Amino acid sequence: MGYSLFVVQPKLIRIVGGDVVRLEDAYRELAHGNRWRVVALIATLWATGIGLVLLRPGDWALVAVKAAALAGASALFWWVSWRAWPQRVFALPEELPRLQRNFRRVALAMFSLVALGFAAGVLMRG
């Protein structure tokens, strides 16, 4: 996710010369077929998190931080996948810059939540 946000997406903007329609086509191509992979990953994270809590209870404050971060990232992913993505697919060219900015903000929020959950997990191991 970080690689996409901080390396791939800026390079795509340069490659297409700022053409928002070509950029959107590139984003669609990269995103195609990934929704259900991410849903499976999120489900696995929830299942393993619940399993670990049952097997190794403790550190409840950090568990709560991890759960809240995963819940937030899950909610944002739901919004992107089932609300915002259809709007973006059917957007007019003049609507694309605003939608692309919104998606980037949400992606940065998701990245931050994942990083928070990861950091809480590292602290739990310490």
PDB file of C-alpha atoms in Angstrom, residues 3-110:
ATOM      1  CA  TYR A   3       4.623   1.513  -2.373  1.00  0.00           C
ATOM      2  CA  SER A   4       1.483   2.299  -4.363  1.00  0.00           C
ATOM      3  CA  LEU A   5       0.855   5.585  -2.549  1.00  0.00           C
ATOM      4  CA  PHE A   6       4.371   6.952  -2.488  1.00  0.00           C
ATOM      5  CA  VAL A   7       6.022   5.427  -5.573  1.00  0.00           C
ATOM      6  CA  VAL A   8       3.551   4.087  -8.163  1.00  0.00           C
ATOM      7  CA  GLN A   9       0.875   6.788  -8.066  1.00  0.00           C
ATOM      8  CA  PRO A  10       3.269   9.761  -8.357  1.00  0.00           C
ATOM      9  CA  LYS A  11       5.029   8.031 -11.258  1.00  0.00           C
ATOM     10  CA  LEU A  12       1.707   7.381 -13.002  1.00  0.00           C
ATOM     11  CA  ILE A  13       0.876  11.077 -12.798  1.00  0.00           C
ATOM     12  CA  ARG A  14       4.189  11.914 -14.495  1.00  0.00           C
ATOM     13  CA  ILE A  15       3.790   9.142 -17.100  1.00  0.00           C
ATOM     14  CA  VAL A  16       0.376  10.377 -18.258  1.00  0.00           C
ATOM     15  CA  GLY A  17       1.459  14.007 -18.138  1.00  0.00           C
ATOM     16  CA  GLY A  18      -1.312  14.979 -15.733  1.00  0.00           C
ATOM     17  CA  ASP A  19      -4.109  13.772 -18.066  1.00  0.00           C
ATOM     18  CA  VAL A  20      -6.803  12.839 -15.520  1.00  0.00           C
ATOM     19  CA  VAL A  21      -8.690  10.531 -17.907  1.00  0.00           C
ATOM     20  CA  ARG A  22      -5.568   8.524 -18.793  1.00  0.00           C
ATOM     21  CA  LEU A  23      -4.619   8.499 -15.123  1.00  0.00           C
ATOM     22  CA  GLU A  24      -8.038   7.148 -14.201  1.00  0.00           C
ATOM     23  CA  ASP A  25      -7.702   4.413 -16.840  1.00  0.00           C
ATOM     24  CA  ALA A  26      -4.352   3.425 -15.309  1.00  0.00           C
ATOM     25  CA  TYR A  27      -5.834   3.373 -11.790  1.00  0.00           C
ATOM     26  CA  ARG A  28      -8.710   1.177 -12.975  1.00  0.00           C
ATOM     27  CA  GLU A  29      -6.296  -1.240 -14.615  1.00  0.00           C
ATOM     28  CA  LEU A  30      -4.211  -1.509 -11.451  1.00  0.00           C
ATOM     29  CA  ALA A  31      -7.250  -1.925  -9.193  1.00  0.00           C
ATOM     30  CA  HIS A  32      -9.099  -4.452 -11.353  1.00  0.00           C
ATOM     31  CA  GLY A  33      -9.758  -7.713  -9.525  1.00  0.00           C
ATOM     32  CA  ASN A  34      -8.251  -6.694  -6.196  1.00  0.00           C
ATOM     33  CA  ARG A  35     -11.386  -5.999  -4.138  1.00  0.00           C
ATOM     34  CA  TRP A  36     -12.049  -9.583  -3.102  1.00  0.00           C
ATOM     35  CA  ARG A  37      -8.364 -10.224  -2.373  1.00  0.00           C
ATOM     36  CA  VAL A  38      -8.418  -7.331   0.066  1.00  0.00           C
ATOM     37  CA  VAL A  39     -11.724  -8.492   1.570  1.00  0.00           C
ATOM     38  CA  ALA A  40     -10.128 -11.921   2.134  1.00  0.00           C
ATOM     39  CA  LEU A  41      -7.093 -10.276   3.736  1.00  0.00           C
ATOM     40  CA  ILE A  42      -9.272  -8.170   6.051  1.00  0.00           C
ATOM     41  CA  ALA A  43     -11.318 -11.246   7.039  1.00  0.00           C
ATOM     42  CA  THR A  44      -8.092 -13.130   7.771  1.00  0.00           C
ATOM     43  CA  LEU A  45      -6.818 -10.263   9.927  1.00  0.00           C
ATOM     44  CA  TRP A  46     -10.063 -10.237  11.929  1.00  0.00           C
ATOM     45  CA  ALA A  47     -10.069 -14.040  12.343  1.00  0.00           C
ATOM     46  CA  THR A  48      -6.432 -14.273  13.397  1.00  0.00           C
ATOM     47  CA  GLY A  49      -6.794 -11.275  15.700  1.00  0.00           C
ATOM     48  CA  ILE A  50      -9.755 -12.860  17.465  1.00  0.00           C
ATOM     49  CA  GLY A  51      -7.878 -16.164  17.631  1.00  0.00           C
ATOM     50  CA  LEU A  52      -4.809 -14.553  19.180  1.00  0.00           C
ATOM     51  CA  VAL A  53      -6.914 -12.759  21.784  1.00  0.00           C
ATOM     52  CA  LEU A  54      -8.496 -16.071  22.761  1.00  0.00           C
ATOM     53  CA  LEU A  55      -5.148 -17.888  22.876  1.00  0.00           C
ATOM     54  CA  ARG A  56      -3.090 -15.116  24.512  1.00  0.00           C
ATOM     55  CA  PRO A  57      -5.275 -12.703  26.454  1.00  0.00           C
ATOM     56  CA  GLY A  58      -3.678  -9.584  27.866  1.00  0.00           C
ATOM     57  CA  ASP A  59      -2.433  -6.191  26.756  1.00  0.00           C
ATOM     58  CA  TRP A  60      -6.048  -5.122  26.386  1.00  0.00           C
ATOM     59  CA  ALA A  61      -5.256  -1.486  25.675  1.00  0.00           C
ATOM     60  CA  LEU A  62      -3.048  -2.432  22.717  1.00  0.00           C
ATOM     61  CA  VAL A  63      -5.593  -5.009  21.547  1.00  0.00           C
ATOM     62  CA  ALA A  64      -8.221  -2.249  21.596  1.00  0.00           C
ATOM     63  CA  VAL A  65      -5.927   0.038  19.564  1.00  0.00           C
ATOM     64  CA  LYS A  66      -5.324  -2.719  17.001  1.00  0.00           C
ATOM     65  CA  ALA A  67      -9.049  -3.546  16.809  1.00  0.00           C
ATOM     66  CA  ALA A  68     -10.014   0.122  16.418  1.00  0.00           C
ATOM     67  CA  ALA A  69      -7.392   0.612  13.696  1.00  0.00           C
ATOM     68  CA  LEU A  70      -8.583  -2.487  11.828  1.00  0.00           C
ATOM     69  CA  ALA A  71     -12.226  -1.447  12.223  1.00  0.00           C
ATOM     70  CA  GLY A  72     -11.435   2.011  10.855  1.00  0.00           C
ATOM     71  CA  ALA A  73      -9.454   0.645   7.914  1.00  0.00           C
ATOM     72  CA  SER A  74     -12.216  -1.906   7.216  1.00  0.00           C
ATOM     73  CA  ALA A  75     -14.872   0.812   7.223  1.00  0.00           C
ATOM     74  CA  LEU A  76     -12.827   3.003   4.887  1.00  0.00           C
ATOM     75  CA  PHE A  77     -12.250   0.081   2.548  1.00  0.00           C
ATOM     76  CA  TRP A  78     -16.002  -0.647   2.516  1.00  0.00           C
ATOM     77  CA  TRP A  79     -16.728   2.997   1.673  1.00  0.00           C
ATOM     78  CA  VAL A  80     -14.128   3.046  -1.114  1.00  0.00           C
ATOM     79  CA  SER A  81     -15.245  -0.271  -2.605  1.00  0.00           C
ATOM     80  CA  TRP A  82     -19.012  -0.053  -2.487  1.00  0.00           C
ATOM     81  CA  ARG A  83     -19.796   3.648  -2.369  1.00  0.00           C
ATOM     82  CA  ALA A  84     -16.998   5.748  -3.819  1.00  0.00           C
ATOM     83  CA  TRP A  85     -15.642   3.412  -6.507  1.00  0.00           C
ATOM     84  CA  PRO A  86     -18.944   3.212  -8.431  1.00  0.00           C
ATOM     85  CA  GLN A  87     -19.154   7.012  -8.293  1.00  0.00           C
ATOM     86  CA  ARG A  88     -15.633   7.218  -9.676  1.00  0.00           C
ATOM     87  CA  VAL A  89     -16.277   4.699 -12.464  1.00  0.00           C
ATOM     88  CA  PHE A  90     -19.215   6.737 -13.762  1.00  0.00           C
ATOM     89  CA  ALA A  91     -17.679  10.178 -13.133  1.00  0.00           C
ATOM     90  CA  LEU A  92     -17.401  12.813 -15.818  1.00  0.00           C
ATOM     91  CA  PRO A  93     -13.842  13.890 -16.703  1.00  0.00           C
ATOM     92  CA  GLU A  94     -14.240  17.197 -14.854  1.00  0.00           C
ATOM     93  CA  GLU A  95     -15.222  15.314 -11.654  1.00  0.00           C
ATOM     94  CA  LEU A  96     -12.119  13.096 -11.671  1.00  0.00           C
ATOM     95  CA  PRO A  97      -9.579  15.460 -10.033  1.00  0.00           C
ATOM     96  CA  ARG A  98     -11.803  15.922  -6.963  1.00  0.00           C
ATOM     97  CA  LEU A  99     -12.513  12.192  -6.707  1.00  0.00           C
ATOM     98  CA  GLN A 100      -8.834  11.322  -7.130  1.00  0.00           C
ATOM     99  CA  ARG A 101      -7.910  13.748  -4.322  1.00  0.00           C
ATOM    100  CA  ASN A 102     -10.590  12.213  -2.078  1.00  0.00           C
ATOM    101  CA  PHE A 103      -9.317   8.700  -2.797  1.00  0.00           C
ATOM    102  CA  ARG A 104      -5.761   9.736  -1.977  1.00  0.00           C
ATOM    103  CA  ARG A 105      -6.871  11.218   1.357  1.00  0.00           C
ATOM    104  CA  VAL A 106      -8.752   8.028   2.225  1.00  0.00           C
ATOM    105  CA  ALA A 107      -5.783   5.887   1.154  1.00  0.00           C
ATOM    106  CA  LEU A 108      -3.474   7.928   3.404  1.00  0.00           C
ATOM    107  CA  ALA A 109      -5.923   7.483   6.290  1.00  0.00           C
ATOM    108  CA  MET A 110      -6.038   3.718   5.671  1.00  0.00           C
TER     109      MET A 110
END
